[in-house]
Every structure is written in structure tokens, then in C-alpha cells.
Amino acid sequence: MPGMAKNFWKTDPRDALKAGLTFDLSTLDRNGRPGWAGNKSRGEAYMAARGEELSDLQEKLFAEGRSGGERSVLLVLQGLDTAGKGGIVRHVMGMVDPQGVKLASFGVPTAEERAHHYLWRIEKQLPPAGRIGVFDRSHYEDVLVVRVDELVPEAEWQGRYDEINAWEEKLIAGGTTIVKVALMVSYDEQGARLAERLDRPDKYWKFSPSDITTRSKWPAYQQAYADVFARTSTEKAPWYVVPADRKWYARLAVTEILTQTLESLDLGWPAATFDVAEMQAALAKTNQASV
Ligand code: AMP
Ligand code: MG
């Protein structure tokens, strides 16, 4: 019975994984499991139990949105190739009703997207009221790959950190709770996962020759990620940096962060907009009438 699963969180992952002022990406143990004192099978059991809670909370958020509420949640997923972004979508978001989720993936911008401000395509995918939006990559690519590959001049990307902070603050003021998750895999683990993609015909589709090029720029990406955490982990929209070499831990941690975040919204069921007793009486009458 998943409801009975034991909780081995010794520290709330929102505290254990939050990138604060003293955060140092270079010393992060990517094989670690900060805050969780249990093993993998304990983790899987607890994740399933929390998934049921997450699903209930998501339904309340959806109901609130249907009843005139304006709140929404946005889960931003970042991480290099093979970090497990797709696994979070499948295994964490897969525990809730798909009707309540708005998923968007951001790849190389199209010609039309390039003709607009970089936030243009992002804004179009924001979750409507009552929904949990999930971004598989995001506007942060505009200070990651864009910076590493020098797709715009430095003066331009340097200005984006503050711009992103201001833009996110505006979203939050409009009722969106932003949860930013970076899945950080180690160099060796990424190598092993790419090798697996090249070993297995059922994984070829996940591989792109450009993954090798990206991997060869590892230090530049680590520096770009470190700056994202240093410059955009704000009080209102902090980054949670999740060690991702153990997939079960990353999924467990994101489940917990998301569930706790929804719990903090104090969601309830919307009150009836009709007289319940009156409607019960009216229904009873239809049951008595012969058809
Ligand atoms: P995937 O997530 O494996 O489908 O790959 C998407 C690719 O799109 C990655 O290589 C990203 O670096 C790339 N990408 C995403 N956003 C941008 C952007 N704003 N500019 C350039 N490339 C991007
Ligand atoms: Mg890829």
C-alpha cells in the first residue's frame, strides 16, 4: 500500500537542493542523494505515495482554475543531454492527470522564432490558470547554448540574466509559481548514457551527433550553468540543483519538491456555485418521473 510508504527525507529537498549564495557547482556530488536517508526501493515506494498526493493537489489546482482562480505552476527543467529531463516528464508528470499538464519542449529556434525576442516563443507556452506547465529546456538555453556557442554577442547575453529575473518576477506576480530544476549529471555518467544510446537500436532516436559536440564543451557548459545559478536563483524563483546520476533519486526529489510546492499553495475544493439541497431535490424529481 503506497500510502504506508515510509518517509526517509531527513531534510526537505527544497532546502537541501536550493542554490543559495554559497552554492558551488564544482563540488556538487552528482551521484549523491542529499536529504534522503533511504535506498532506491524505499525511494520508489515513497515517490509512488507522494505521486498520489501530487495528483490530488493537481486536481484541486485544476478545479480552482475552472472556478475563476488564476494560479498556475511552472516546472522549468534544465540539464545537458542524457540528464534525465524526459524521465522526469514521463515518471513524475506521468503520475498526474494529463489534462492538467501543459508540456512544452524547446529545441533549436525556428526562423520565425529567431525573428522575435527570445522570450516570445516561451510566453506562448506558459501554463493557463489551473495548469502545471512543464518546460523541457527553456529560456535558460538563451544563456546556456547561446552563450557557449556564441550565438549572440556577449554584451547581449550578459543582459539576459537580469531580464529573465524581471520577467519571472512578473509571472509570479500574475499568479504563477515557478519551480526551477537543473538535473546535473557527471561527465562519466553522461558518457555511459550516450554509449548506451549508441548500443541499443531502441535508443538511437534519442541520440544526436551534436550531443558529442556539446559534450566536448563540458567545462564551458559547467561555467554557464554555474552563472545561471549564481545570477538567477532568486528568493522568489530559486534553482533546485538535483544530482542526476541516480535516476531514482532525481525523480524522487522532483516529485517531493513539486508536491511540497503545491501543498504550500493551500489548495481547497471550490465551493458549489448552486444550492446543493435544491439540486438534490430537483434530481430526485427526475428520478421519480417516468420517461
Ligand atoms: P533535445 O532537447 O535533445 O531535443 O535538443 C534540443 C536542442 O535544442 C539542444 O541541443 C539545445 O541546445 C537546442 N536549443 C534549445 N534552445 C535553444 C536556443 N534558444 N538556441 C539554440 N539552440 C537551442
Ligand atoms: Mg538531445
GROMACS .gro file of C-alpha atoms and ligand atoms in nm:
model
  315
    1MET     CA    1   0.000   0.000   0.000
    2PRO     CA    2   0.179   0.314  -0.121
    3GLY     CA    3   0.004   0.534   0.137
    4MET     CA    4   0.204   0.350   0.406
    5ALA     CA    5   0.545   0.412   0.246
    6LYS     CA    6   0.798   0.543   0.491
    7ASN     CA    7   0.938   0.892   0.459
    8PHE     CA    8   1.319   0.895   0.460
    9TRP     CA    9   1.356   1.265   0.384
   10LYS     CA   10   1.577   1.396   0.665
   11THR     CA   11   1.599   1.740   0.508
   12ASP     CA   12   1.330   1.895   0.290
   13PRO     CA   13   1.482   1.875  -0.063
   14ARG     CA   14   1.374   2.234  -0.114
   15ASP     CA   15   1.633   2.323   0.149
   16ALA     CA   16   1.888   2.053   0.063
   17LEU     CA   17   1.896   2.134  -0.311
   18LYS     CA   18   1.832   2.507  -0.328
   19ALA     CA   19   2.117   2.703  -0.488
   20GLY     CA   20   2.190   2.974  -0.235
   21LEU     CA   21   2.458   3.241  -0.220
   22THR     CA   22   2.735   2.998  -0.127
   23PHE     CA   23   2.640   2.727  -0.377
   24ASP     CA   24   2.941   2.581  -0.561
   25LEU     CA   25   2.859   2.365  -0.863
   26SER     CA   26   3.219   2.240  -0.894
   27THR     CA   27   3.191   2.049  -0.565
   28LEU     CA   28   2.844   1.900  -0.624
   29ASP     CA   29   2.843   1.520  -0.584
   30ARG     CA   30   2.634   1.422  -0.883
   31ASN     CA   31   2.598   1.068  -0.753
   32GLY     CA   32   2.468   1.196  -0.418
   33ARG     CA   33   2.120   1.184  -0.268
   34PRO     CA   34   2.105   1.492  -0.044
   35GLY     CA   35   1.837   1.480   0.224
   36TRP     CA   36   1.723   1.121   0.154
   37ALA     CA   37   1.838   0.857   0.402
   38GLY     CA   38   1.674   0.558   0.233
   39ASN     CA   39   1.777   0.328  -0.051
   40LYS     CA   40   1.638   0.302  -0.404
   41SER     CA   41   1.343   0.073  -0.330
   42ARG     CA   42   1.239   0.291  -0.034
   43GLY     CA   43   1.268   0.588  -0.264
   44GLU     CA   44   1.050   0.433  -0.532
   45ALA     CA   45   0.784   0.340  -0.277
   46TYR     CA   46   0.776   0.687  -0.126
   47MET     CA   47   0.768   0.850  -0.468
   48ALA     CA   48   0.458   0.648  -0.561
   49ALA     CA   49   0.286   0.755  -0.240
   50ARG     CA   50   0.373   1.120  -0.294
   51GLY     CA   51   0.257   1.087  -0.653
   52GLU     CA   52  -0.094   1.017  -0.526
   53GLU     CA   53  -0.079   1.331  -0.314
   54LEU     CA   54   0.059   1.527  -0.609
   55SER     CA   55  -0.225   1.401  -0.825
   56ASP     CA   56  -0.488   1.515  -0.570
   57LEU     CA   57  -0.326   1.856  -0.540
   58GLN     CA   58  -0.308   1.894  -0.916
   59GLU     CA   59  -0.680   1.819  -0.941
   60LYS     CA   60  -0.751   2.090  -0.683
   61LEU     CA   61  -0.540   2.337  -0.878
   62PHE     CA   62  -0.730   2.244  -1.194
   63ALA     CA   63  -1.066   2.282  -1.017
   64GLU     CA   64  -0.960   2.622  -0.887
   65GLY     CA   65  -0.869   2.728  -1.242
   66ARG     CA   66  -1.210   2.614  -1.364
   67SER     CA   67  -1.374   2.823  -1.092
   68GLY     CA   68  -1.215   3.155  -1.178
   69GLY     CA   69  -0.883   3.110  -0.997
   70GLU     CA   70  -0.578   3.248  -1.173
   71ARG     CA   71  -0.298   3.045  -1.021
   72SER     CA   72  -0.072   2.809  -1.211
   73VAL     CA   73   0.259   2.631  -1.161
   74LEU     CA   74   0.555   2.622  -1.399
   75LEU     CA   75   0.819   2.348  -1.373
   76VAL     CA   76   1.132   2.450  -1.563
   77LEU     CA   77   1.361   2.155  -1.645
   78GLN     CA   78   1.718   2.216  -1.750
   79GLY     CA   79   2.010   1.980  -1.791
   80LEU     CA   80   2.255   1.862  -2.055
   81ASP     CA   81   2.180   1.574  -2.292
   82THR     CA   82   2.105   1.248  -2.106
   83ALA     CA   83   2.050   1.431  -1.773
   84GLY     CA   84   1.702   1.278  -1.749
   85LYS     CA   85   1.462   1.559  -1.839
   86GLY     CA   86   1.245   1.322  -2.040
   87GLY     CA   87   1.241   1.076  -1.750
   88ILE     CA   88   1.105   1.346  -1.519
   89VAL     CA   89   0.827   1.423  -1.766
   90ARG     CA   90   0.743   1.055  -1.804
   91HIS     CA   91   0.780   0.932  -1.447
   92VAL     CA   92   0.690   1.238  -1.236
   93MET     CA   93   0.436   1.420  -1.452
   94GLY     CA   94   0.309   1.077  -1.560
   95MET     CA   95   0.163   1.038  -1.211
   96VAL     CA   96  -0.091   1.319  -1.264
   97ASP     CA   97  -0.387   1.367  -1.496
   98PRO     CA   98  -0.254   1.474  -1.839
   99GLN     CA   99  -0.546   1.719  -1.872
  100GLY     CA  100  -0.388   1.929  -1.601
  101VAL     CA  101  -0.044   1.944  -1.759
  102LYS     CA  102   0.083   2.168  -2.038
  103LEU     CA  103   0.414   2.038  -2.170
  104ALA     CA  104   0.645   2.237  -2.396
  105SER     CA  105   0.987   2.138  -2.533
  106PHE     CA  106   1.227   2.398  -2.664
  107GLY     CA  107   1.474   2.298  -2.932
  108VAL     CA  108   1.677   2.499  -3.181
  109PRO     CA  109   1.463   2.806  -3.260
  110THR     CA  110   1.288   2.815  -3.598
  111ALA     CA  111   1.347   3.101  -3.840
  112GLU     CA  112   1.022   3.259  -3.722
  113GLU     CA  113   1.122   3.226  -3.356
  114ARG     CA  114   1.465   3.374  -3.427
  115ALA     CA  115   1.299   3.680  -3.579
  116HIS     CA  116   1.139   3.756  -3.240
  117HIS     CA  117   1.270   3.833  -2.891
  118TYR     CA  118   1.393   3.510  -2.726
  119LEU     CA  119   1.107   3.519  -2.472
  120TRP     CA  120   0.842   3.531  -2.746
  121ARG     CA  121   0.823   3.155  -2.801
  122ILE     CA  122   0.842   3.094  -2.427
  123GLU     CA  123   0.549   3.322  -2.344
  124LYS     CA  124   0.330   3.139  -2.593
  125GLN     CA  125   0.376   2.819  -2.393
  126LEU     CA  126   0.303   2.948  -2.044
  127PRO     CA  127   0.050   2.740  -1.848
  128PRO     CA  128  -0.307   2.872  -1.835
  129ALA     CA  129  -0.479   2.913  -1.497
  130GLY     CA  130  -0.513   2.584  -1.311
  131ARG     CA  131  -0.245   2.406  -1.509
  132ILE     CA  132   0.104   2.277  -1.432
  133GLY     CA  133   0.328   2.387  -1.716
  134VAL     CA  134   0.641   2.183  -1.782
  135PHE     CA  135   0.929   2.323  -1.985
  136ASP     CA  136   1.170   2.062  -2.124
  137ARG     CA  137   1.451   2.315  -2.177
  138SER     CA  138   1.350   2.678  -2.155
  139HIS     CA  139   1.451   3.044  -2.182
  140TYR     CA  140   1.767   2.941  -1.994
  141GLU     CA  141   1.903   2.794  -2.317
  142ASP     CA  142   1.936   3.159  -2.419
  143VAL     CA  143   2.214   3.198  -2.161
  144LEU     CA  144   2.349   2.841  -2.197
  145VAL     CA  145   2.390   2.707  -2.552
  146VAL     CA  146   2.362   3.062  -2.684
  147ARG     CA  147   2.649   3.171  -2.463
  148VAL     CA  148   2.869   2.864  -2.513
  149ASP     CA  149   2.826   2.866  -2.891
  150GLU     CA  150   2.846   3.247  -2.911
  151LEU     CA  151   2.517   3.268  -3.099
  152VAL     CA  152   2.478   3.630  -2.989
  153PRO     CA  153   2.746   3.877  -2.877
  154GLU     CA  154   2.846   3.866  -2.510
  155ALA     CA  155   2.701   4.212  -2.440
  156GLU     CA  156   2.364   4.073  -2.540
  157TRP     CA  157   2.358   3.751  -2.334
  158GLN     CA  158   2.508   3.928  -2.033
  159GLY     CA  159   2.195   4.144  -2.015
  160ARG     CA  160   1.964   3.844  -2.018
  161TYR     CA  161   2.012   3.729  -1.658
  162ASP     CA  162   1.854   4.043  -1.515
  163GLU     CA  163   1.595   4.043  -1.789
  164ILE     CA  164   1.497   3.684  -1.705
  165ASN     CA  165   1.475   3.764  -1.334
  166ALA     CA  166   1.246   4.060  -1.401
  167TRP     CA  167   1.033   3.856  -1.643
  168GLU     CA  168   0.994   3.571  -1.392
  169GLU     CA  169   0.902   3.818  -1.119
  170LYS     CA  170   0.622   3.950  -1.338
  171LEU     CA  171   0.496   3.595  -1.396
  172ILE     CA  172   0.497   3.526  -1.024
  173ALA     CA  173   0.303   3.846  -0.956
  174GLY     CA  174   0.047   3.720  -1.207
  175GLY     CA  175  -0.013   3.401  -1.006
  176THR     CA  176   0.241   3.153  -1.147
  177THR     CA  177   0.457   2.962  -0.902
  178ILE     CA  178   0.788   2.884  -1.072
  179VAL     CA  179   0.986   2.572  -0.983
  180LYS     CA  180   1.327   2.562  -1.150
  181VAL     CA  181   1.505   2.227  -1.157
  182ALA     CA  182   1.850   2.162  -1.300
  183LEU     CA  183   1.945   1.796  -1.340
  184MET     CA  184   2.320   1.768  -1.309
  185VAL     CA  185   2.478   1.451  -1.440
  186SER     CA  186   2.852   1.375  -1.411
  187TYR     CA  187   3.082   1.363  -1.713
  188ASP     CA  188   3.135   0.989  -1.673
  189GLU     CA  189   2.767   0.912  -1.636
  190GLN     CA  190   2.683   1.119  -1.943
  191GLY     CA  191   2.947   0.922  -2.135
  192ALA     CA  192   2.791   0.594  -2.024
  193ARG     CA  193   2.439   0.707  -2.115
  194LEU     CA  194   2.548   0.825  -2.460
  195ALA     CA  195   2.728   0.493  -2.514
  196GLU     CA  196   2.406   0.313  -2.427
  197ARG     CA  197   2.217   0.521  -2.680
  198LEU     CA  198   2.467   0.408  -2.944
  199ASP     CA  199   2.449   0.045  -2.831
  200ARG     CA  200   2.075  -0.001  -2.844
  201PRO     CA  201   1.859   0.029  -3.154
  202ASP     CA  202   1.565   0.131  -2.932
  203LYS     CA  203   1.771   0.429  -2.813
  204TYR     CA  204   1.919   0.555  -3.141
  205TRP     CA  205   1.630   0.800  -3.176
  206LYS     CA  206   1.742   0.978  -2.859
  207PHE     CA  207   2.093   1.030  -2.991
  208SER     CA  208   2.201   1.327  -3.195
  209PRO     CA  209   2.552   1.363  -3.345
  210SER     CA  210   2.553   1.714  -3.192
  211ASP     CA  211   2.548   1.551  -2.844
  212ILE     CA  212   2.920   1.472  -2.897
  213THR     CA  213   2.998   1.833  -2.985
  214THR     CA  214   2.809   1.956  -2.680
  215ARG     CA  215   2.992   1.705  -2.459
  216SER     CA  216   3.327   1.827  -2.589
  217LYS     CA  217   3.239   2.173  -2.447
  218TRP     CA  218   3.176   2.035  -2.096
  219PRO     CA  219   3.378   2.295  -1.898
  220ALA     CA  220   3.213   2.585  -2.081
  221TYR     CA  221   2.869   2.442  -2.006
  222GLN     CA  222   2.956   2.391  -1.639
  223GLN     CA  223   3.065   2.755  -1.619
  224ALA     CA  224   2.748   2.869  -1.794
  225TYR     CA  225   2.534   2.663  -1.554
  226ALA     CA  226   2.726   2.796  -1.253
  227ASP     CA  227   2.648   3.151  -1.367
  228VAL     CA  228   2.280   3.067  -1.418
  229PHE     CA  229   2.264   2.951  -1.056
  230ALA     CA  230   2.464   3.248  -0.926
  231ARG     CA  231   2.262   3.507  -1.115
  232THR     CA  232   1.907   3.372  -1.144
  233SER     CA  233   1.850   3.173  -0.824
  234THR     CA  234   1.628   3.434  -0.662
  235GLU     CA  235   1.428   3.431  -0.342
  236LYS     CA  236   1.100   3.404  -0.533
  237ALA     CA  237   1.225   3.167  -0.804
  238PRO     CA  238   1.520   2.966  -0.668
  239TRP     CA  239   1.704   2.694  -0.858
  240TYR     CA  240   1.698   2.342  -0.723
  241VAL     CA  241   2.016   2.169  -0.837
  242VAL     CA  242   1.950   1.796  -0.843
  243PRO     CA  243   2.230   1.535  -0.860
  244ALA     CA  244   2.116   1.319  -1.151
  245ASP     CA  245   2.349   1.020  -1.175
  246ARG     CA  246   2.089   0.816  -0.986
  247LYS     CA  247   1.771   0.850  -1.185
  248TRP     CA  248   1.556   0.723  -0.898
  249TYR     CA  249   1.686   0.997  -0.669
  250ALA     CA  250   1.630   1.276  -0.923
  251ARG     CA  251   1.272   1.162  -0.983
  252LEU     CA  252   1.204   1.124  -0.612
  253ALA     CA  253   1.345   1.469  -0.539
  254VAL     CA  254   1.148   1.644  -0.814
  255THR     CA  255   0.830   1.466  -0.701
  256GLU     CA  256   0.887   1.589  -0.347
  257ILE     CA  257   0.975   1.947  -0.447
  258LEU     CA  258   0.667   1.970  -0.667
  259THR     CA  259   0.436   1.813  -0.410
  260GLN     CA  260   0.563   2.040  -0.132
  261THR     CA  261   0.526   2.340  -0.360
  262LEU     CA  262   0.164   2.254  -0.436
  263GLU     CA  263   0.099   2.187  -0.066
  264SER     CA  264   0.223   2.536   0.012
  265LEU     CA  265  -0.046   2.682  -0.216
  266ASP     CA  266  -0.317   2.583   0.037
  267LEU     CA  267  -0.548   2.449  -0.229
  268GLY     CA  268  -0.904   2.351  -0.148
  269TRP     CA  269  -1.209   2.236  -0.339
  270PRO     CA  270  -1.412   2.523  -0.486
  271ALA     CA  271  -1.748   2.587  -0.315
  272ALA     CA  272  -2.063   2.497  -0.508
  273THR     CA  273  -2.198   2.781  -0.721
  274PHE     CA  274  -2.552   2.639  -0.682
  275ASP     CA  275  -2.779   2.538  -0.393
  276VAL     CA  276  -2.682   2.175  -0.328
  277ALA     CA  277  -3.002   2.080  -0.143
  278GLU     CA  278  -3.213   2.235  -0.416
  279MET     CA  279  -3.025   2.042  -0.684
  280GLN     CA  280  -3.059   1.716  -0.489
  281ALA     CA  281  -3.435   1.770  -0.472
  282ALA     CA  282  -3.451   1.854  -0.841
  283LEU     CA  283  -3.251   1.540  -0.926
  284ALA     CA  284  -3.482   1.326  -0.708
  285LYS     CA  285  -3.780   1.454  -0.907
  286THR     CA  286  -3.627   1.347  -1.236
  287ASN     CA  287  -3.573   1.000  -1.090
  288GLN     CA  288  -3.943   0.971  -0.996
  289ALA     CA  289  -4.074   1.094  -1.331
  290SER     CA  290  -4.145   0.822  -1.587
  291VAL     CA  291  -3.951   0.858  -1.905
  292AMP     P1  292   1.676   1.796  -2.732
  292AMP     O1  293   1.633   1.854  -2.600
  292AMP     O2  294   1.763   1.677  -2.719
  292AMP     O3  295   1.559   1.775  -2.824
  292AMP     O4  296   1.769   1.904  -2.805
  292AMP     C1  297   1.726   2.033  -2.826
  292AMP     C2  298   1.845   2.113  -2.878
  292AMP     O5  299   1.799   2.247  -2.899
  292AMP     C3  300   1.960   2.122  -2.779
  292AMP     O6  301   2.078   2.092  -2.845
  292AMP     C4  302   1.958   2.267  -2.735
  292AMP     O7  303   2.085   2.317  -2.705
  292AMP     C5  304   1.897   2.335  -2.855
  292AMP     N1  305   1.837   2.463  -2.818
  292AMP     C6  306   1.736   2.484  -2.731
  292AMP     N2  307   1.710   2.616  -2.717
  292AMP     C7  308   1.797   2.680  -2.799
  292AMP     C8  309   1.821   2.818  -2.828
  292AMP     N3  310   1.749   2.914  -2.772
  292AMP     N4  311   1.919   2.846  -2.918
  292AMP     C9  312   1.991   2.746  -2.976
  292AMP     N5  313   1.973   2.616  -2.951
  292AMP    C10  314   1.878   2.583  -2.863
  293MG      MG  315   1.914   1.554  -2.700
   0.00000   0.00000   0.00000
